Tab-separated table of C-alpha atoms and ligand atoms in Angstrom:
chain	number	residue	atom	x	y	z
A	1000	UNK	CA	169.313	55.527	149.430
A	1001	UNK	CA	170.856	52.094	149.684
A	1002	UNK	CA	169.272	49.607	151.941
A	1003	UNK	CA	165.728	50.588	151.993
A	1004	UNK	CA	163.666	48.309	149.916
A	1005	UNK	CA	161.020	51.010	149.498
A	1006	UNK	CA	160.760	54.625	150.730
A	1007	UNK	CA	157.685	56.455	151.859
A	1008	UNK	CA	156.827	59.791	150.304
A	1009	UNK	CA	157.047	62.911	152.471
A	1010	UNK	CA	153.213	63.353	151.796
A	1011	UNK	CA	152.604	59.893	153.264
A	1012	UNK	CA	154.560	60.700	156.283
A	1013	UNK	CA	152.589	63.976	156.692
A	1014	UNK	CA	149.423	62.041	156.301
A	1015	UNK	CA	150.413	59.524	159.047
A	1016	UNK	CA	151.081	62.594	161.424
A	1017	UNK	CA	147.788	64.192	160.339
A	1018	UNK	CA	145.808	61.043	161.057
A	1019	UNK	CA	147.564	60.241	164.387
A	1020	UNK	CA	148.421	63.376	166.108
A	1021	UNK	CA	145.842	65.546	168.046
A	1022	UNK	CA	146.398	68.401	170.459
A	1023	UNK	CA	147.132	67.191	174.054
A	1024	UNK	CA	144.647	67.542	176.884
A	1025	UNK	CA	144.219	70.863	178.715
A	1026	UNK	CA	145.790	72.139	182.010
A	1027	UNK	CA	145.141	75.195	184.146
A	1028	UNK	CA	148.024	77.609	184.322
A	1029	UNK	CA	148.587	80.931	186.025
A	1030	UNK	CA	147.390	83.395	183.488
A	1031	UNK	CA	150.220	85.582	184.256
A	1032	UNK	CA	152.766	83.236	182.879
A	1033	UNK	CA	150.564	81.960	179.887
A	1034	UNK	CA	152.062	84.120	177.284
A	1035	UNK	CA	152.931	81.835	174.212
A	1036	UNK	CA	150.536	79.086	175.392
A	1037	UNK	CA	147.572	77.897	173.257
A	1038	UNK	CA	144.102	78.347	174.773
A	1039	UNK	CA	142.219	75.012	175.106
A	1040	UNK	CA	138.813	76.789	175.533
A	1041	UNK	CA	137.158	80.120	174.796
A	1042	UNK	CA	137.754	82.924	177.305
A	1043	UNK	CA	134.600	85.056	178.122
A	1044	UNK	CA	134.622	88.105	180.415
A	1045	UNK	CA	132.318	88.054	183.348
A	1046	UNK	CA	132.929	91.695	184.254
A	1047	UNK	CA	132.825	95.073	182.607
A	1048	UNK	CA	136.276	96.820	182.098
A	1049	UNK	CA	136.419	99.402	183.467
A	1050	UNK	CA	133.709	98.788	186.006
A	1051	UNK	CA	132.811	102.538	186.344
A	1052	UNK	CA	132.629	105.549	184.182
A	1053	UNK	CA	136.008	107.320	184.571
A	1054	UNK	CA	137.594	110.631	183.837
A	1055	UNK	CA	139.981	110.501	180.811
A	1056	UNK	CA	141.487	113.855	181.524
A	1057	UNK	CA	142.512	116.033	184.497
A	1058	UNK	CA	139.714	118.690	184.899
A	1059	UNK	CA	136.276	119.190	186.278
A	1060	UNK	CA	133.246	116.898	186.247
A	1061	UNK	CA	130.467	119.024	185.126
A	1062	UNK	CA	126.983	119.007	183.364
A	1063	UNK	CA	127.891	119.757	179.748
A	1064	UNK	CA	124.760	121.812	179.366
A	1065	UNK	CA	126.016	124.158	182.105
A	1066	UNK	CA	128.892	125.055	179.905
A	1067	UNK	CA	126.750	126.092	177.007
A	1068	UNK	CA	127.967	129.305	175.368
A	1069	UNK	CA	131.242	129.388	177.496
A	1070	UNK	CA	134.388	131.044	175.794
A	1071	UNK	CA	137.200	133.249	176.760
A	1072	UNK	CA	134.936	136.183	176.090
A	1073	UNK	CA	132.042	134.670	178.135
A	1074	UNK	CA	133.386	132.767	181.198
A	1075	UNK	CA	130.952	130.619	182.924
A	1076	UNK	CA	131.461	130.455	186.709
A	1077	UNK	CA	131.129	127.160	188.697
A	1078	UNK	CA	131.363	126.494	192.342
A	1079	UNK	CA	133.932	123.754	193.096
A	1080	UNK	CA	132.447	121.461	195.739
A	1081	UNK	CA	135.157	118.785	196.092
A	1082	UNK	CA	137.760	116.723	194.503
A	1083	UNK	CA	138.039	112.913	193.349
A	1084	UNK	CA	141.398	111.044	192.921
A	1085	UNK	CA	141.901	107.751	191.005
A	1086	UNK	CA	140.816	104.793	193.137
A	1087	UNK	CA	138.535	106.986	195.404
A	1088	UNK	CA	135.046	107.979	195.116
A	1089	UNK	CA	132.859	110.882	196.490
A	1090	UNK	CA	129.338	110.999	197.947
A	1091	UNK	CA	129.076	114.444	196.428
A	1092	UNK	CA	126.587	115.040	193.572
A	1093	UNK	CA	127.268	117.538	190.720
A	1094	UNK	CA	124.167	119.769	190.513
A	1095	UNK	CA	123.595	122.807	188.254
A	1096	UNK	CA	126.275	125.374	188.464
A	1097	UNK	CA	128.630	122.976	190.502
A	1098	UNK	CA	131.760	121.193	189.554
A	1099	UNK	CA	134.193	118.524	191.105
A	1100	UNK	CA	137.767	118.466	190.428
A	1101	UNK	CA	138.763	115.054	188.880
A	1102	UNK	CA	142.178	113.400	187.999
A	1103	UNK	CA	142.455	111.093	185.089
A	1104	UNK	CA	141.265	107.599	186.029
A	1105	UNK	CA	138.981	108.855	188.901
A	1106	UNK	CA	135.373	107.760	188.827
A	1107	UNK	CA	133.060	110.377	187.424
A	1108	UNK	CA	130.834	111.690	190.138
A	1109	UNK	CA	127.093	111.324	190.024
A	1110	UNK	CA	125.187	114.050	188.187
A	1111	UNK	CA	128.182	114.974	185.895
A	1112	UNK	CA	128.183	113.947	182.172
A	1113	UNK	CA	131.382	115.459	180.959
A	1114	UNK	CA	134.814	116.463	182.067
A	1115	UNK	CA	136.133	119.883	181.184
A	1116	UNK	CA	139.891	119.823	181.081
A	1117	UNK	CA	141.971	122.160	183.187
A	1118	UNK	CA	143.283	123.999	180.103
A	1119	UNK	CA	139.603	124.965	179.236
A	1120	UNK	CA	139.208	126.649	182.734
A	1121	UNK	CA	140.468	129.426	184.708
A	1122	UNK	CA	140.563	129.728	188.592
A	1123	UNK	CA	138.887	132.553	190.418
A	1124	UNK	CA	139.325	131.997	194.182
A	1125	UNK	CA	137.095	129.078	195.071
A	1126	UNK	CA	135.411	129.253	191.748
A	1127	UNK	CA	136.230	127.668	188.413
A	1128	UNK	CA	135.514	129.619	185.188
A	1129	UNK	CA	134.663	127.583	182.060
A	1130	UNK	CA	136.163	129.113	178.926
A	1131	UNK	CA	134.838	126.458	176.469
A	1132	UNK	CA	131.725	124.380	175.784
A	1133	UNK	CA	131.800	120.684	175.378
A	1134	UNK	CA	129.293	117.896	174.365
A	1135	UNK	CA	127.859	115.435	176.897
A	1136	UNK	CA	130.085	112.331	177.352
A	1137	UNK	CA	133.275	114.271	176.414
A	1138	UNK	CA	136.370	112.944	178.247
A	1139	UNK	CA	134.582	110.191	180.059
A	1140	UNK	CA	135.489	106.538	179.549
A	1141	UNK	CA	132.353	104.446	179.848
A	1142	UNK	CA	131.814	101.475	181.966
A	1143	UNK	CA	132.480	98.317	179.769
A	1144	UNK	CA	134.095	100.468	177.036
A	1145	UNK	CA	137.237	98.405	177.037
A	1146	UNK	CA	135.679	95.028	177.616
A	1147	UNK	CA	131.872	94.470	178.054
A	1148	UNK	CA	130.571	91.714	180.306
A	1149	UNK	CA	129.813	88.507	178.446
A	1150	UNK	CA	132.174	89.314	175.424
A	1151	UNK	CA	134.121	86.423	174.105
A	1152	UNK	CA	137.530	87.719	174.470
A	1153	UNK	CA	139.628	84.856	172.983
A	1154	UNK	CA	138.634	81.794	170.908
A	1155	UNK	CA	140.166	78.310	171.729
A	1156	UNK	CA	143.413	77.672	169.935
A	1157	UNK	CA	144.531	81.227	170.144
A	1158	UNK	CA	148.315	81.505	171.033
A	1159	UNK	CA	148.448	84.064	173.761
A	1160	UNK	CA	150.475	87.336	173.181
A	1161	UNK	CA	151.967	89.382	175.886
A	1162	UNK	CA	149.198	91.953	175.587
A	1163	UNK	CA	146.644	89.105	175.840
A	1164	UNK	CA	147.997	88.181	179.316
A	1165	UNK	CA	147.492	91.807	180.206
A	1166	UNK	CA	143.861	91.617	179.006
A	1167	UNK	CA	143.391	88.393	181.069
A	1168	UNK	CA	144.707	90.241	184.195
A	1169	UNK	CA	142.264	93.087	183.483
A	1170	UNK	CA	139.258	90.890	183.706
A	1171	UNK	CA	140.634	89.158	186.842
A	1172	UNK	CA	141.428	85.774	185.334
A	1173	UNK	CA	143.714	83.942	187.702
A	1174	UNK	CA	144.003	80.867	185.779
A	1175	UNK	CA	143.457	79.887	182.038
A	1176	UNK	CA	143.100	76.504	180.484
A	1177	UNK	CA	145.717	75.816	177.898
A	1178	UNK	CA	146.870	72.851	175.831
A	1179	UNK	CA	149.454	71.003	177.761
A	1180	UNK	CA	153.087	71.278	176.350
A	1181	UNK	CA	154.257	68.020	175.104
A	1182	UNK	CA	157.153	66.356	177.080
A	1183	UNK	CA	159.860	65.502	174.609
A	1184	UNK	CA	162.577	62.993	175.471
A	1185	UNK	CA	165.692	63.281	173.290
A	1186	UNK	CA	167.543	60.021	172.979
A	1187	UNK	CA	170.889	60.764	171.410
A	1188	UNK	CA	172.778	57.597	170.479
A	1189	UNK	CA	176.354	57.117	169.265
A	1190	UNK	CA	179.373	55.522	171.003
A	1191	UNK	CA	181.595	58.165	169.067
A	1192	UNK	CA	179.838	61.150	170.857
A	1193	UNK	CA	181.117	63.448	173.614
A	1194	UNK	CA	178.465	65.498	175.493
A	1195	UNK	CA	177.997	68.956	174.360
A	1196	UNK	CA	180.165	71.343	176.251
A	1197	UNK	CA	183.300	69.208	175.925
A	1198	UNK	CA	186.127	69.868	173.385
A	1199	UNK	CA	186.538	67.463	170.468
A	1200	UNK	CA	189.242	64.846	171.116
A	1201	UNK	CA	190.804	61.845	169.580
A	1202	UNK	CA	188.411	60.165	167.157
A	1203	UNK	CA	185.370	61.405	168.972
A	1204	UNK	CA	182.980	64.119	168.050
A	1205	UNK	CA	180.879	66.500	170.111
A	1206	UNK	CA	177.119	65.829	170.142
A	1207	UNK	CA	175.665	68.674	168.089
A	1208	UNK	CA	172.279	67.285	167.974
A	1209	UNK	CA	171.163	67.569	171.669
A	1210	UNK	CA	171.581	71.404	171.921
A	1211	UNK	CA	169.989	71.886	168.480
A	1212	UNK	CA	167.029	69.648	169.148
A	1213	UNK	CA	166.468	71.126	172.598
A	1214	UNK	CA	166.241	74.625	171.058
A	1215	UNK	CA	163.918	73.288	168.298
A	1216	UNK	CA	161.728	71.595	170.740
A	1217	UNK	CA	161.404	74.627	172.889
A	1218	UNK	CA	160.604	76.843	169.883
A	1219	UNK	CA	157.780	74.499	168.915
A	1220	UNK	CA	156.170	74.468	172.349
A	1221	UNK	CA	157.479	71.194	173.728
A	1222	UNK	CA	159.461	70.658	176.976
A	1223	UNK	CA	162.841	68.934	176.145
A	1224	UNK	CA	164.709	66.419	178.245
A	1225	UNK	CA	168.101	64.999	177.358
A	1226	UNK	CA	169.679	63.431	180.485
A	1227	UNK	CA	172.885	62.148	178.645
A	1228	UNK	CA	174.109	60.239	175.595
A	1229	UNK	CA	172.814	56.707	175.105
A	1230	UNK	CA	175.145	53.861	174.170
A	1231	UNK	CA	174.601	52.196	170.839
A	1232	UNK	CA	173.001	48.947	172.124
A	1233	UNK	CA	169.448	47.632	171.971
A	1234	UNK	CA	168.922	47.451	175.756
A	1235	UNK	CA	169.956	50.995	176.461
A	1236	UNK	CA	168.102	52.380	173.657
A	1237	UNK	CA	164.918	50.543	174.448
A	1238	UNK	CA	165.140	51.556	178.142
A	1239	UNK	CA	165.536	55.273	177.161
A	1240	UNK	CA	162.711	55.056	174.733
A	1241	UNK	CA	160.343	53.977	177.492
A	1242	UNK	CA	160.583	57.513	179.061
A	1243	UNK	CA	157.522	59.246	180.560
A	1244	UNK	CA	157.218	61.451	177.525
A	1245	UNK	CA	154.639	62.282	174.860
A	1246	UNK	CA	157.435	62.328	172.156
A	1247	UNK	CA	160.569	60.467	171.814
A	1248	UNK	CA	163.286	61.787	169.427
A	1249	UNK	CA	165.982	59.243	168.639
A	1250	UNK	CA	169.060	60.801	167.092
A	1251	UNK	CA	171.361	58.465	165.272
A	1252	UNK	CA	171.213	54.869	164.249
A	1253	UNK	CA	167.996	55.379	162.380
A	1254	UNK	CA	168.960	53.603	159.159
A	1255	UNK	CA	169.236	49.872	158.252
A	1256	UNK	CA	172.882	49.183	159.352
A	1257	UNK	CA	174.188	46.694	161.930
A	1258	UNK	CA	174.488	49.462	164.528
A	1259	UNK	CA	170.943	50.925	163.774
A	1260	UNK	CA	168.830	49.546	166.600
A	1261	UNK	CA	165.900	52.005	166.982
A	1262	UNK	CA	163.925	50.918	163.898
A	1263	UNK	CA	164.135	47.296	164.927
A	1264	UNK	CA	163.080	48.087	168.573
A	1265	UNK	CA	160.105	50.073	167.320
A	1266	UNK	CA	159.097	47.336	164.859
A	1267	UNK	CA	159.178	44.732	167.791
A	1268	UNK	CA	157.790	46.652	170.654
A	1269	UNK	CA	155.615	49.221	168.994
A	1270	UNK	CA	154.682	50.339	165.490
A	1271	UNK	CA	157.271	51.421	162.911
A	1272	UNK	CA	154.802	53.233	160.626
A	1273	UNK	CA	157.265	54.941	158.297
A	1274	UNK	CA	160.909	53.917	157.731
A	1275	UNK	CA	162.944	55.611	155.005
A	1276	UNK	CA	161.551	58.652	153.189
A	1277	UNK	CA	161.953	59.767	149.644
A	1278	UNK	CA	163.870	62.990	150.423
A	1279	UNK	CA	167.389	64.364	150.742
A	1280	UNK	CA	168.832	64.703	153.243
A	1281	UNK	CA	167.147	62.717	155.959
A	1282	UNK	CA	166.209	59.688	153.881
A	1283	UNK	CA	166.858	57.284	156.772
A	1284	UNK	CA	164.205	58.997	158.891
A	1285	UNK	CA	161.340	57.070	160.411
A	1286	UNK	CA	158.363	57.343	162.856
A	1287	UNK	CA	155.958	55.366	164.698
A	1288	UNK	CA	154.576	54.752	168.155
A	1289	UNK	CA	155.740	53.028	171.357
A	1290	UNK	CA	152.528	52.575	173.474
A	1291	UNK	CA	151.170	56.118	173.778
A	1292	UNK	CA	154.407	57.869	172.683
A	1293	UNK	CA	155.077	59.123	169.294
A	1294	UNK	CA	158.546	58.154	168.259
A	1295	UNK	CA	160.611	59.969	165.585
A	1296	UNK	CA	163.825	58.479	164.174
A	1297	UNK	CA	166.262	61.068	163.162
A	1298	UNK	CA	169.465	60.479	161.266
A	1299	UNK	CA	172.595	61.335	163.302
A	1300	UNK	CA	174.079	63.512	160.563
A	1301	UNK	CA	173.264	66.948	161.955
A	1302	UNK	CA	171.778	68.489	158.767
A	1303	UNK	CA	169.699	65.353	158.267
A	1304	UNK	CA	168.653	65.552	161.889
A	1305	UNK	CA	167.533	69.256	161.520
A	1306	UNK	CA	165.668	68.408	158.292
A	1307	UNK	CA	163.858	65.369	159.641
A	1308	UNK	CA	162.974	67.217	162.741
A	1309	UNK	CA	161.481	70.210	160.838
A	1310	UNK	CA	159.700	67.937	158.393
A	1311	UNK	CA	158.182	65.442	160.865
A	1312	UNK	CA	158.974	65.675	164.495
A	1313	UNK	CA	158.489	69.467	164.826
A	1314	UNK	CA	155.277	69.203	162.964
A	1315	UNK	CA	153.953	66.615	165.430
A	1316	UNK	CA	155.169	68.619	168.432
A	1317	UNK	CA	153.485	71.779	167.298
A	1318	UNK	CA	150.198	69.798	166.568
A	1319	UNK	CA	150.422	68.295	170.068
A	1320	UNK	CA	151.039	71.679	171.495
A	1321	UNK	CA	147.887	73.032	169.703
A	1322	UNK	CA	149.827	75.162	167.309
A	1323	UNK	CA	149.026	73.608	163.951
A	1324	UNK	CA	151.265	71.997	161.364
A	1325	UNK	CA	152.495	75.008	159.399
A	1326	UNK	CA	156.263	75.544	159.043
A	1327	UNK	CA	157.341	77.869	162.009
A	1328	UNK	CA	159.257	79.973	159.369
A	1329	UNK	CA	158.223	82.985	157.709
A	1330	UNK	CA	158.686	82.824	153.870
A	1331	UNK	CA	159.527	85.085	151.116
A	1332	UNK	CA	159.540	84.603	147.385
A	1333	UNK	CA	162.560	85.607	145.407
A	1334	UNK	CA	164.395	84.791	142.033
A	1335	UNK	CA	167.167	82.134	141.900
A	1336	UNK	CA	170.588	83.362	141.169
A	1337	UNK	CA	171.491	80.082	139.512
A	1338	UNK	CA	169.724	76.861	138.788
A	1339	UNK	CA	168.729	74.468	141.505
A	1340	UNK	CA	168.880	70.810	140.496
A	1341	UNK	CA	166.782	68.067	142.039
A	1342	UNK	CA	166.008	64.524	141.367
A	1343	UNK	CA	162.454	63.608	140.498
A	1344	UNK	CA	160.913	61.147	142.954
A	1345	UNK	CA	162.322	62.788	146.083
A	1346	UNK	CA	161.830	65.988	148.043
A	1347	UNK	CA	164.972	68.147	148.451
A	1348	UNK	CA	165.729	70.458	151.325
A	1349	UNK	CA	168.103	72.912	149.739
A	1350	UNK	CA	169.941	75.446	151.951
A	1351	UNK	CA	170.233	78.898	150.367
A	1352	UNK	CA	171.527	82.424	150.943
A	1353	UNK	CA	170.490	85.792	149.656
A	1354	UNK	CA	172.916	87.552	147.396
A	1355	UNK	CA	171.732	91.003	146.352
A	1356	UNK	CA	168.213	89.942	146.748
A	1357	UNK	CA	168.723	86.765	144.823
A	1358	UNK	CA	168.704	83.263	146.096
A	1359	UNK	CA	171.842	81.497	145.948
A	1360	UNK	CA	171.841	77.678	146.638
A	1361	UNK	CA	174.722	76.682	148.987
A	1362	UNK	CA	177.044	74.089	147.503
A	1363	UNK	CA	177.657	71.763	150.329
A	1364	UNK	CA	179.481	68.538	150.915
A	1365	UNK	CA	176.467	66.788	152.454
A	1366	UNK	CA	174.331	66.144	155.354
A	1367	UNK	CA	177.273	66.220	157.731
A	1368	UNK	CA	178.052	69.951	157.235
A	1369	UNK	CA	175.886	71.605	159.888
A	1370	UNK	CA	177.649	74.923	159.532
A	1371	UNK	CA	176.022	75.113	156.030
A	1372	UNK	CA	172.754	75.634	157.894
A	1373	UNK	CA	174.333	78.439	159.934
A	1374	UNK	CA	175.579	80.084	156.756
A	1375	UNK	CA	172.221	79.788	155.048
A	1376	UNK	CA	169.442	82.314	155.363
A	1377	UNK	CA	166.812	79.641	154.867
A	1378	UNK	CA	165.824	76.765	152.769
A	1379	UNK	CA	163.823	75.891	149.620
A	1380	UNK	CA	161.760	72.740	149.474
A	1381	UNK	CA	161.820	71.231	145.982
A	1382	UNK	CA	158.840	68.840	145.651
A	1383	UNK	CA	159.144	65.346	144.588
A	1384	UNK	CA	157.728	65.780	141.188
A	1385	UNK	CA	160.199	68.505	140.252
A	1386	UNK	CA	163.555	68.264	138.707
A	1387	UNK	CA	164.514	71.726	140.128
A	1388	UNK	CA	164.220	75.218	139.000
A	1389	UNK	CA	166.071	77.190	136.338
A	1390	UNK	CA	168.103	80.345	137.034
A	1391	UNK	CA	165.655	83.381	137.651
A	1392	UNK	CA	162.657	81.180	138.618
A	1393	UNK	CA	160.846	82.594	141.558
A	1394	UNK	CA	161.201	80.250	144.656
A	1395	UNK	CA	159.690	80.357	148.129
A	1396	UNK	CA	162.451	80.589	150.788
A	1397	UNK	CA	161.617	79.550	154.398
A	1398	UNK	CA	163.664	81.932	156.571
A	1399	UNK	CA	165.470	80.299	159.555
A	1400	UNK	CA	165.422	83.521	161.469
A	1401	UNK	CA	162.352	84.461	163.615
A	1402	UNK	CA	160.319	87.257	161.896
A	1403	UNK	CA	162.366	90.433	161.914
A	1404	UNK	CA	165.093	89.132	164.289
A	1405	UNK	CA	167.810	89.325	161.697
A	1406	UNK	CA	168.095	89.996	157.940
A	1407	UNK	CA	164.467	90.091	157.069
A	1408	UNK	CA	164.786	93.379	155.249
A	1409	UNK	CA	167.640	92.092	153.114
A	1410	UNK	CA	165.674	88.732	152.505
A	1411	UNK	CA	162.561	90.647	151.679
A	1412	UNK	CA	164.323	93.061	149.343
A	1413	UNK	CA	163.423	91.697	145.878
B	1396	AMP	P1	174.274	57.659	162.400
B	1396	AMP	O1	172.902	58.224	161.948
B	1396	AMP	O2	174.238	57.234	163.875
B	1396	AMP	O3	174.702	56.456	161.488
B	1396	AMP	O4	175.353	58.734	162.445
B	1396	AMP	C1	175.600	59.431	161.035
B	1396	AMP	C2	176.758	60.359	161.214
B	1396	AMP	O5	176.398	61.423	162.059
B	1396	AMP	C3	178.054	59.798	161.842
B	1396	AMP	O6	179.116	60.384	161.233
B	1396	AMP	C4	177.950	60.318	163.281
B	1396	AMP	O7	179.144	60.318	163.912
B	1396	AMP	C5	177.288	61.591	163.207
B	1396	AMP	N1	176.482	61.894	164.358
B	1396	AMP	C6	175.639	61.021	164.930
B	1396	AMP	N2	175.068	61.630	165.947
B	1396	AMP	C7	175.507	62.847	166.033
B	1396	AMP	C8	175.450	63.862	166.995
B	1396	AMP	N3	174.622	63.767	167.966
B	1396	AMP	N4	176.125	65.039	166.758
B	1396	AMP	C9	176.912	65.128	165.770
B	1396	AMP	N5	177.244	64.134	164.820
B	1396	AMP	C10	176.497	62.932	165.019
B	1397	MG	MG1	175.375	56.339	165.170
């Protein structure tokens, strides 16, 4: 924590985000591709679904009262006057003693109030014999039974599920108004970096943060853009921070050293609201604004970069995208296998693994060991006022994996 005269608390950084970040404006998108998007306004239906009473079984449209007393000992004859298939209709009317053959999904002909299934009938030449009775309304799906006209189907802020876009299609919604996805420019700095996709060589290291940040931004509803690695000098960094984006993520050079340009740029041309946070890792994180853009300064060390993203940048991106600030991780509570120490005065982001249903903190060399986060099942956040937890204490573990896309059963075991 050398170098920072003073460090803000995680709570102060969260408060700055809460005060400054609002959902973006709305845009109209094709309802068909709106799964995962957040509705900007309520959606009401202006139609009934279905628009007509329909047969729910293959059988005969009849008047239920005509079948009264029918059984296999007392067959009741009907004259079959026609047939209706799904998508068709008939001018014929069901009158006493008459029936119309219908297939599932076909409109129920006028005059009928029930559908007698085929298996409750026998055939006798042109006639149908009913062998069972049924109450009025039986096997008929009523108009508006699925969705009635004027119903509020979805409230604003709902994140659409795949079945929701199916429902939108069923009411004939071509477009929906959703919160715009934030455009996120990833500015990765470091003269020692090789672009992702290359093999490490000489004294250079491959940029691990771009692919990681792109995946995180996409997960949180943003549109990432990373056109290339930016040289460690003021001019290139400033130029790249002035991107046409809602959020700028600057990876690397976020601290107070000679090569750490981004904080000074932000202080000079915009606002450096928070610089230095009482947490580990990621203490050299920062945030502020450059004109309309939100800027997050992420330390270059990959674990710090992940942690600072998840604590601050991801939170802001989710809020902009209309998703709310909550962690995007499912969490479970489980006992610690051994004690977890933390220093009072800072928040700790401790990577952990599950061992036989217990939580094992991962001993790591530091913020540079990104693979520790791949070995981990999740992380525990130790608050600033805590000096950690003793063995067997119950802790809340945020799971890196998406719900049930991995070892959730094992994690949830205790
Ligand atoms: P910095 O925050 O720029 O001082 O970088 C801290 C450490 O993280 C240095 O060892 C860098 O080489 C390393 N580092 C910086 N950026 C990246 C990156 N994009 N991918 C992997 N390591 C990085
Ligand atoms: Mg650097």
